Amino acid sequence: MIIGSGIAGPAAAMALQKAGIDPVVYEAHTTGADGVGVFLTLGSNGIDALRTIDADAPAITAGFATPTMDIVSTTGKALGRIRTSRPDANVTSRTLKRADLYGAIRDEALRRGIRIEHDKRLVDAQNTGNGVRAVFADGSEEYGDLLIGCDGIHSTVRGLIDPAAPAPAYSGLIGLGGYTRGVPVDTRTGSYRMMFGKRAFFGYVPAPDGEVWWFANLPRPAEPARGELENIGSEQWRRELTDLFADDAGPAAALVRASQEITPAGPMHALLTLPAWHRGRMITIGDAAHAPSPTSGQGASLSVEDAVELAKALRDLPTIESAFTAYEALRRPRVERIVKQAARVNNNKAAGPAGRIIRDLVMPLILPRLANGEQSRQTYGHHIDWDTTTAAPENAGRPQP
Ligand SMILES: Cc1cc2nc3c(=O)[nH]c(=O)nc-3n(C[C@H](O)[C@H](O)[C@H](O)COP(=O)(O)OP(=O)(O)OC[C@H]3O[C@@H](n4cnc5c(N)ncnc54)[C@H](O)[C@@H]3O)c2cc1C
C-alpha cells in the first residue's frame, strides 16, 4: 500500500511493479496535489532516476531544459554559476509546472495498469505481524504486506511510525510565483538567474515560448496560518513585491508588475532529520522522511531516487525489515547532506543588513567550489544502477523504535 499520489507515490508504484511487486496507491484528494505551487525543477539526478524505471520521457516532454543557474547580488553583481546537470551524460535538469510533473508521473503509472484510488485519506495504520492494516477517513480499511508513506511534508504515516517524530520546521520564508510576457530579461532561455535582493530573494527563467517564469521568497518571521496566503489577492501581492524589489538591480519589479496572476506557493518548511524512517512493515520516503527546503531544488528528485532504491532493496533482500534497513543505510547520508546544505542557503535568503554584506563578499569565493565541485557532482550526477544488487545491511537486526 502506497499512501500519497504526489511524486514519490506513483514513482514508487512504478519501481515496485518493475521489481515484481504489485502496489496500490491511496491518495487523499480527488485529483492529487496538482494545484499546489507554481513550478519546480527536476534535477538531472531526478530525471536519471526516472530513466531507471523507463519513466523519464513524459517529464522531459512536459518541461524545458534548465542546465545552469546564475546567482547575483542585489546590485546585479555575479556571485557564481551553478551547473544543475550531470556534466558527463545526456541528462539535463528540467523545469516544469508542478501540475504537469504530477500529471506526467501519475498518468504514466496509470498507463502501466497501477491502481490509484482517490478520496482515500489515511488516518491510522497498524503493523499486524504479517502485514499492515490501513484505516481511511471514509471509514474503510485495507490490508497489505507493507505500507509506504509517500504523503509529503505534513505526513500522517511519519507520526504512525513514531508518535514522537519531529514536525517540519517553518523556515521563515514564504514562496510566490508567476508567469510574464513582454518584459526584457538579462538571461537566455533555460538559464535561471537568482538574485539575493535587498529584502527578498527572486529567481526567473525564460521558457522556450518567450514566457518568463519567476518565483520569489519573502521573509515572514511568523508562520502564516493555513489558507492565509491564499486569501491575499494578486493585486496586493503585486504592490508588496514591487515595493520589496524596488531597490534591486534587474527586472524583478518589472516582471512582478507585468504578471496577471501571482500565486502563493505557501510557507516554506523543511524536515532536517527524522530519527525513525520505518517501523515493522511501515516506512516513509520522499518529503515524509526528509524534506529539504524548496531552496535545494532537490525535493522531487530525491523522492524519485528514494522510490527506485526502496524497490530495489525490496527486490533484493529476503525480509522487509532487512530491505528497509539497507535502504535507510544507503539513503540517509545522501539526503541529509542535501537537506543541511539547503538550510544554510535559506539562512542567507533571510539575511539582515550585516549578513547581506558578508554573504555578498563570501558567496563568490564559496559558490564556484559548491557549484562545480564535488558537491554538485554528488548531487546532480547521482546514478542508480537497476541491475546491481542492494547489499544486505550489517545492522539489519537493530531494535526499532
Ligand atoms: C514552493 C516550493 C518549491 C519547490 N521547488 C522545488 C524544485 O524546484 N525542485 C524540487 O525538486 N523540489 C521542489 N520542491 C519540493 C517538492 O515539491 C517536494 O520535495 C516533492 O513534491 C515531494 O514529493 P512527495 O511525493 O514526497 O510529496 P508530495 O508531492 O507533497 O505528495 C504527497 C501526496 O500525498 C497526499 N497525501 C497527504 N496526506 C495523505 C493522507 N493522509 N492520505 C493519503 N494521501 C495523502 C497528498 O495529497 C499528495 O498528493 C518545492 C516545494 C515547494 C513548496
Coordinates of C-alpha atoms and ligand atoms in Angstrom, one line a residue:
M1 CA 0.0 0.0 0.0
I2 CA 1.4 3.4 -1.1
I3 CA 0.0 6.4 0.7
G4 CA 0.1 9.6 -1.5
S5 CA 0.0 10.2 -5.2
G6 CA 2.4 13.2 -5.4
I7 CA 5.8 12.4 -6.8
A8 CA 7.2 9.7 -4.6
G9 CA 4.0 7.7 -4.7
P10 CA 3.5 6.9 -8.4
A11 CA 7.3 6.7 -8.8
A12 CA 7.4 4.1 -6.1
A13 CA 4.5 2.2 -7.6
M14 CA 6.2 2.0 -11.0
A15 CA 9.5 0.9 -9.4
L16 CA 7.8 -1.7 -7.3
Q17 CA 6.0 -3.0 -10.3
K18 CA 9.3 -3.3 -12.2
A19 CA 10.7 -5.2 -9.2
G20 CA 7.8 -7.7 -9.4
I21 CA 5.7 -6.3 -6.6
D22 CA 2.0 -5.3 -7.0
P23 CA 1.2 -1.9 -5.4
V24 CA -2.0 0.1 -4.9
V25 CA -1.8 3.9 -4.4
Y26 CA -4.2 5.7 -2.0
E27 CA -4.5 9.5 -2.4
A28 CA -6.4 11.8 -0.1
H29 CA -7.5 14.3 -2.7
T30 CA -9.9 13.8 -5.6
T31 CA -7.2 14.6 -8.2
G32 CA -3.8 14.6 -6.4
A33 CA -1.8 17.6 -5.3
D34 CA -1.9 19.2 -8.8
G35 CA -2.9 22.7 -7.8
V36 CA -0.2 23.1 -5.2
G37 CA 2.7 25.5 -6.0
V38 CA 3.7 27.0 -9.3
F39 CA 6.7 25.3 -11.0
L40 CA 9.7 23.3 -10.0
T41 CA 13.0 22.0 -11.3
L42 CA 13.6 18.3 -11.6
G43 CA 17.4 17.8 -11.3
S44 CA 19.4 15.7 -13.7
N45 CA 19.6 13.1 -10.9
G46 CA 15.8 13.0 -10.7
I47 CA 15.5 12.6 -14.4
D48 CA 18.1 9.9 -14.3
A49 CA 16.2 8.1 -11.5
L50 CA 13.0 8.2 -13.6
R51 CA 15.0 6.8 -16.5
T52 CA 16.0 3.8 -14.4
I53 CA 12.3 2.8 -14.4
D54 CA 11.8 4.0 -18.1
A55 CA 9.5 6.8 -16.9
D56 CA 11.6 9.9 -17.8
A57 CA 10.1 10.7 -21.2
P58 CA 6.8 12.2 -20.0
A59 CA 8.6 14.5 -17.6
I60 CA 11.1 15.5 -20.2
T61 CA 8.3 16.3 -22.7
A62 CA 6.4 18.4 -20.1
G63 CA 9.3 20.7 -19.2
F64 CA 12.2 22.6 -20.7
A65 CA 15.9 22.2 -20.1
T66 CA 17.5 24.4 -17.4
P67 CA 21.1 23.4 -17.2
T68 CA 22.5 26.5 -15.3
M69 CA 21.7 29.0 -12.6
D70 CA 23.5 32.3 -12.2
I71 CA 23.5 33.8 -8.8
V72 CA 23.6 37.6 -8.5
S73 CA 23.6 40.2 -5.7
T74 CA 21.1 43.0 -5.1
T75 CA 23.3 45.3 -7.3
G76 CA 23.4 42.7 -10.1
K77 CA 27.0 41.6 -9.3
A78 CA 27.7 38.0 -10.4
L79 CA 28.2 35.8 -7.3
G80 CA 28.6 32.5 -9.1
R81 CA 27.2 29.9 -11.6
I82 CA 25.7 26.6 -10.6
R83 CA 25.6 23.8 -13.1
T84 CA 22.4 21.8 -12.3
S85 CA 23.1 19.0 -14.7
R86 CA 25.3 16.0 -15.0
P87 CA 28.5 17.0 -16.8
D88 CA 29.1 13.5 -18.1
A89 CA 25.9 12.4 -19.8
N90 CA 22.9 13.5 -21.8
V91 CA 20.7 14.2 -18.7
T92 CA 19.7 17.8 -18.1
S93 CA 17.6 19.3 -15.3
R94 CA 14.2 20.3 -16.5
T95 CA 11.8 22.9 -15.2
L96 CA 8.1 22.0 -15.2
K97 CA 4.8 23.4 -14.0
R98 CA 4.1 21.4 -10.8
A99 CA 0.7 20.2 -12.1
D100 CA 2.4 18.9 -15.3
L101 CA 5.0 16.9 -13.4
Y102 CA 2.4 15.4 -11.1
G103 CA 0.2 14.6 -14.1
A104 CA 3.1 13.2 -16.1
I105 CA 4.2 10.7 -13.4
R106 CA 0.7 9.8 -12.3
D107 CA -0.6 9.2 -15.9
E108 CA 2.5 7.0 -16.7
A109 CA 1.7 4.9 -13.6
L110 CA -2.0 4.6 -14.7
R111 CA -0.9 3.7 -18.2
R112 CA 1.1 0.8 -16.7
G113 CA -2.0 -0.5 -15.0
I114 CA -1.3 0.7 -11.5
R115 CA -4.4 1.3 -9.4
I116 CA -4.6 4.8 -7.9
E117 CA -7.6 5.3 -5.5
H118 CA -8.6 8.8 -4.8
D119 CA -10.5 10.3 -1.9
K120 CA -8.7 7.9 0.4
R121 CA -7.1 9.9 3.3
L122 CA -5.1 7.6 5.6
V123 CA -5.9 8.3 9.2
D124 CA -4.5 5.3 11.0
A125 CA -2.4 2.2 10.4
Q126 CA -1.0 -0.7 12.5
N127 CA 1.5 -3.5 11.9
T128 CA -0.4 -6.7 12.3
G129 CA 2.6 -9.1 12.4
N130 CA 2.4 -10.3 8.8
G131 CA 1.1 -7.2 7.2
V132 CA -0.3 -3.7 7.7
R133 CA -3.9 -2.6 8.4
A134 CA -4.7 0.9 7.0
V135 CA -7.7 2.9 8.0
F136 CA -9.1 5.8 5.9
A137 CA -11.1 8.9 6.7
D138 CA -14.1 7.4 4.9
G139 CA -14.2 4.5 7.4
S140 CA -12.8 1.9 5.0
E141 CA -9.9 -0.4 5.8
E142 CA -7.3 -2.1 3.6
Y143 CA -4.7 -4.7 4.3
G144 CA -1.3 -5.1 2.6
D145 CA 2.1 -6.7 3.0
L146 CA 3.7 -3.3 3.7
L147 CA 2.8 0.4 3.7
I148 CA 5.0 3.1 2.2
G149 CA 4.2 6.6 3.3
C150 CA 4.6 9.0 0.3
D151 CA 2.3 11.5 1.9
G152 CA 4.6 14.5 1.8
I153 CA 6.0 17.0 4.3
H154 CA 2.9 17.0 6.6
S155 CA 2.9 13.2 6.6
T156 CA 0.4 11.2 8.7
V157 CA 2.5 8.0 8.2
R158 CA 5.5 9.6 9.9
G159 CA 3.6 10.0 13.2
L160 CA 2.1 6.5 13.0
I161 CA 5.7 5.1 12.7
D162 CA 6.9 7.2 15.6
P163 CA 4.5 9.4 17.6
A164 CA 7.5 11.4 18.9
A165 CA 8.6 12.3 15.3
P166 CA 9.6 15.9 14.9
A167 CA 7.3 18.2 12.9
P168 CA 8.7 20.0 9.9
A169 CA 10.1 23.4 10.8
Y170 CA 8.9 26.7 9.2
S171 CA 11.9 28.3 7.5
G172 CA 10.8 31.9 8.0
L173 CA 10.2 32.3 4.2
I174 CA 7.1 32.2 2.0
G175 CA 7.1 31.4 -1.7
L176 CA 5.2 33.1 -4.5
G177 CA 5.4 32.8 -8.3
G178 CA 4.0 33.9 -11.6
Y179 CA 4.4 33.9 -15.4
T180 CA 5.0 37.1 -17.5
R181 CA 5.4 38.1 -21.1
G182 CA 6.8 41.2 -22.8
V183 CA 9.4 42.2 -20.2
P184 CA 13.0 42.1 -21.4
V185 CA 15.3 40.0 -19.2
D186 CA 19.1 39.7 -18.9
T187 CA 19.3 35.9 -19.3
R188 CA 18.7 33.4 -22.1
T189 CA 16.1 30.6 -22.5
G190 CA 16.6 27.9 -19.9
S191 CA 19.2 29.8 -17.9
Y192 CA 18.0 30.7 -14.4
R193 CA 19.0 33.9 -12.7
M194 CA 18.7 34.0 -8.9
M195 CA 19.0 37.3 -7.0
F196 CA 19.7 37.8 -3.4
G197 CA 17.7 41.0 -3.3
K198 CA 18.0 43.6 -0.5
R199 CA 14.8 42.5 1.2
A200 CA 13.8 39.2 -0.6
F201 CA 15.0 36.5 -3.0
F202 CA 14.0 36.4 -6.6
G203 CA 14.5 33.8 -9.4
Y204 CA 13.5 33.8 -13.0
V205 CA 14.0 31.8 -16.2
P206 CA 12.8 32.4 -19.8
A207 CA 10.8 29.4 -21.2
P208 CA 11.3 28.5 -24.9
D209 CA 7.9 30.1 -25.8
G210 CA 9.1 33.5 -24.5
E211 CA 7.2 33.5 -21.3
V212 CA 9.3 34.3 -18.2
W213 CA 8.7 32.1 -15.2
W214 CA 9.5 33.6 -11.8
F215 CA 9.4 33.0 -8.1
A216 CA 10.1 35.0 -5.0
N217 CA 10.9 34.0 -1.4
L218 CA 9.9 36.6 1.1
P219 CA 11.0 36.7 4.7
R220 CA 7.9 36.3 7.0
P221 CA 9.1 35.7 10.6
A222 CA 5.7 34.5 11.9
E223 CA 4.4 31.4 10.1
P224 CA 1.2 32.3 8.2
A225 CA -1.9 30.4 9.2
R226 CA -3.3 27.7 6.8
G227 CA -5.1 29.5 4.0
E228 CA -3.9 33.0 5.0
L229 CA -1.7 33.4 1.9
E230 CA -4.4 32.2 -0.5
N231 CA -6.8 34.8 0.8
I232 CA -4.5 37.6 -0.4
G233 CA -5.2 38.7 -4.0
S234 CA -2.7 39.2 -6.9
E235 CA -3.2 43.0 -6.7
Q236 CA -2.0 43.1 -3.1
W237 CA 0.9 40.7 -3.8
R238 CA 1.9 42.9 -6.7
R239 CA 2.1 46.0 -4.5
E240 CA 4.1 44.2 -1.8
L241 CA 6.5 42.6 -4.2
T242 CA 7.2 45.7 -6.4
D243 CA 7.9 47.6 -3.2
L244 CA 10.2 44.8 -1.9
F245 CA 12.2 44.6 -5.1
A246 CA 12.2 48.4 -6.0
D247 CA 15.8 49.0 -4.9
D248 CA 17.3 45.9 -6.6
A249 CA 19.0 45.8 -9.9
G250 CA 17.5 43.6 -12.7
P251 CA 13.9 43.0 -13.9
A252 CA 12.3 41.6 -10.7
A253 CA 10.0 44.5 -10.0
A254 CA 9.0 44.8 -13.7
L255 CA 8.3 41.1 -14.0
V256 CA 6.0 41.2 -11.0
R257 CA 4.3 44.4 -12.2
A258 CA 3.5 42.8 -15.6
S259 CA 2.1 39.5 -14.1
Q260 CA -1.6 39.0 -14.4
E261 CA -1.7 36.4 -11.6
I262 CA 0.5 35.9 -8.6
T263 CA 0.2 32.6 -7.0
P264 CA 1.3 31.8 -3.4
A265 CA 3.3 28.6 -3.2
G266 CA 2.9 28.5 0.6
P267 CA 5.1 28.8 3.7
M268 CA 8.4 27.0 3.2
H269 CA 9.1 24.2 5.6
A270 CA 11.9 21.7 6.0
L271 CA 12.4 18.5 7.9
L272 CA 16.1 18.2 8.7
T273 CA 16.4 14.8 10.3
L274 CA 13.8 12.2 11.2
P275 CA 15.1 9.6 13.7
A276 CA 12.8 6.7 12.6
W277 CA 12.1 6.2 8.9
H278 CA 10.5 2.8 9.4
R279 CA 8.9 0.5 12.0
G280 CA 7.7 -3.0 11.3
R281 CA 6.3 -3.0 7.8
M282 CA 5.7 0.7 7.5
I283 CA 8.2 3.2 6.0
T284 CA 8.3 6.8 4.9
I285 CA 10.0 8.1 1.8
G286 CA 10.2 11.4 -0.1
D287 CA 9.2 14.6 1.8
A288 CA 7.6 12.4 4.5
A289 CA 11.0 11.2 5.6
H290 CA 13.3 14.1 4.7
A291 CA 12.2 17.4 3.3
P292 CA 14.8 19.7 2.1
S293 CA 13.8 23.4 1.9
P294 CA 12.5 24.2 -1.6
T295 CA 15.7 26.2 -1.9
S296 CA 17.6 23.0 -2.7
G297 CA 15.7 22.3 -5.9
Q298 CA 16.1 18.6 -4.9
G299 CA 13.0 17.5 -3.0
A300 CA 11.3 16.0 -6.1
S301 CA 14.5 14.4 -7.4
L302 CA 15.3 12.8 -4.0
S303 CA 11.7 11.5 -3.8
V304 CA 12.2 9.6 -7.1
E305 CA 15.6 8.3 -6.1
D306 CA 14.1 7.0 -2.9
A307 CA 11.3 5.3 -4.8
V308 CA 13.8 3.4 -7.0
E309 CA 16.2 2.5 -4.2
L310 CA 13.4 1.2 -2.0
A311 CA 12.0 -1.0 -4.8
K312 CA 15.5 -2.4 -5.4
A313 CA 16.0 -3.2 -1.7
L314 CA 12.7 -5.0 -1.5
R315 CA 13.5 -6.9 -4.7
D316 CA 17.0 -8.0 -3.4
L317 CA 16.7 -8.7 0.3
P318 CA 15.0 -11.6 2.0
T319 CA 12.9 -9.8 4.6
I320 CA 11.0 -6.5 4.6
E321 CA 13.0 -5.4 7.7
S322 CA 16.4 -6.1 6.1
A323 CA 15.2 -4.2 3.0
F324 CA 14.1 -1.2 5.0
T325 CA 17.3 -1.2 7.0
A326 CA 19.6 -1.5 3.9
Y327 CA 17.6 1.2 2.1
E328 CA 17.9 3.6 5.1
A329 CA 21.7 3.0 5.4
L330 CA 22.0 3.8 1.7
R331 CA 19.9 6.9 1.6
R332 CA 20.3 8.7 4.9
P333 CA 23.8 10.1 4.4
R334 CA 23.0 11.5 0.9
V335 CA 19.6 13.1 1.7
E336 CA 20.7 14.6 5.0
R337 CA 23.8 16.2 3.3
I338 CA 21.5 17.9 0.7
V339 CA 18.9 18.9 3.3
K340 CA 21.5 20.6 5.5
Q341 CA 23.1 22.4 2.6
A342 CA 19.7 23.8 1.6
A343 CA 19.1 25.0 5.2
R344 CA 22.4 27.0 5.0
V345 CA 21.3 28.8 1.8
N346 CA 17.9 29.6 3.3
N347 CA 19.6 31.5 6.1
N348 CA 21.3 33.6 3.5
K349 CA 17.9 34.4 1.9
A350 CA 16.6 35.9 5.1
A351 CA 19.9 37.7 6.0
G352 CA 19.8 41.1 7.7
P353 CA 21.9 44.2 6.5
A354 CA 25.2 43.0 8.1
G355 CA 24.6 39.4 6.9
R356 CA 24.0 40.6 3.4
I357 CA 27.4 42.3 3.2
I358 CA 29.2 39.2 4.5
R359 CA 27.1 37.0 2.1
D360 CA 28.0 39.1 -0.9
L361 CA 31.7 39.0 -0.1
V362 CA 31.8 35.3 0.8
M363 CA 29.5 33.9 -1.9
P364 CA 31.8 34.5 -4.9
L365 CA 34.5 32.6 -3.1
I366 CA 32.4 29.7 -2.0
L367 CA 29.9 29.2 -4.8
P368 CA 32.3 28.1 -7.6
R369 CA 33.5 25.3 -5.3
L370 CA 30.0 24.4 -4.3
A371 CA 28.6 24.7 -7.8
N372 CA 31.1 22.9 -10.0
G373 CA 32.9 20.8 -7.5
E374 CA 32.4 17.5 -5.7
Q375 CA 29.2 18.6 -4.0
S376 CA 27.5 19.5 -7.3
R377 CA 28.7 16.3 -8.9
Q378 CA 27.4 14.2 -6.0
T379 CA 24.0 15.9 -6.1
Y380 CA 23.3 16.2 -9.8
G381 CA 25.5 13.3 -11.1
H382 CA 23.9 10.6 -8.8
H383 CA 23.1 7.5 -10.7
I384 CA 21.2 4.4 -9.6
D385 CA 22.0 1.1 -11.4
W386 CA 18.9 -1.0 -11.5
D387 CA 20.9 -4.2 -12.2
T388 CA 23.3 -4.1 -9.2
T389 CA 22.1 -5.9 -6.1
T390 CA 21.4 -3.9 -2.9
A391 CA 23.9 -5.0 -0.2
A392 CA 22.5 -6.6 3.0
P393 CA 22.7 -4.3 5.9
E394 CA 25.2 -5.1 8.7
N395 CA 22.7 -3.9 11.3
A396 CA 19.6 -5.5 10.0
G397 CA 18.6 -6.7 13.4
R398 CA 18.9 -3.5 15.3
P399 CA 15.9 -2.7 17.5
Q400 CA 13.2 -0.4 16.0
P401 CA 11.6 2.4 17.9
Ligands
LIG1 C1 7.4 26.4 -3.2 C2 8.1 25.1 -3.4 C3 9.0 25.0 -4.5 C4 9.6 23.8 -4.7 N1 10.6 23.7 -5.7 C5 11.2 22.5 -5.9 C6 12.1 22.4 -7.0 O1 12.4 23.3 -7.8 N2 12.7 21.2 -7.2 C7 12.4 20.1 -6.4 O2 13.0 19.0 -6.6 N3 11.6 20.2 -5.4 C8 10.9 21.4 -5.1 N4 10.0 21.5 -4.1 C9 9.9 20.3 -3.2 C10 9.0 19.2 -3.9 O3 7.8 19.8 -4.2 C11 8.8 18.1 -2.9 O4 10.0 17.6 -2.4 C12 8.1 16.9 -3.6 O5 6.8 17.3 -4.0 C13 8.0 15.7 -2.6 O6 7.2 14.7 -3.2 P1 6.4 13.7 -2.3 O7 5.7 12.8 -3.2 O8 7.2 13.2 -1.2 O9 5.3 14.6 -1.6 P2 4.1 15.5 -2.3 O10 4.5 15.9 -3.6 O11 3.8 16.5 -1.3 O12 2.9 14.4 -2.4 C14 2.2 13.9 -1.2 C15 0.9 13.4 -1.6 O13 0.3 12.7 -0.5 C16 -1.0 13.0 -0.4 N5 -1.4 12.8 1.0 C17 -1.1 13.6 2.1 N6 -1.6 13.1 3.2 C18 -2.3 12.0 2.8 C19 -3.0 11.0 3.6 N7 -3.1 11.1 4.9 N8 -3.6 10.0 2.9 C20 -3.5 9.9 1.6 N9 -2.8 10.8 0.8 C21 -2.2 11.8 1.4 C22 -1.1 14.5 -0.9 O14 -2.4 14.9 -1.2 C23 -0.1 14.4 -2.1 O15 -0.7 14.1 -3.2 C24 9.4 22.7 -3.9 C25 8.4 22.8 -2.8 C26 7.8 24.0 -2.6 C27 6.8 24.1 -1.5

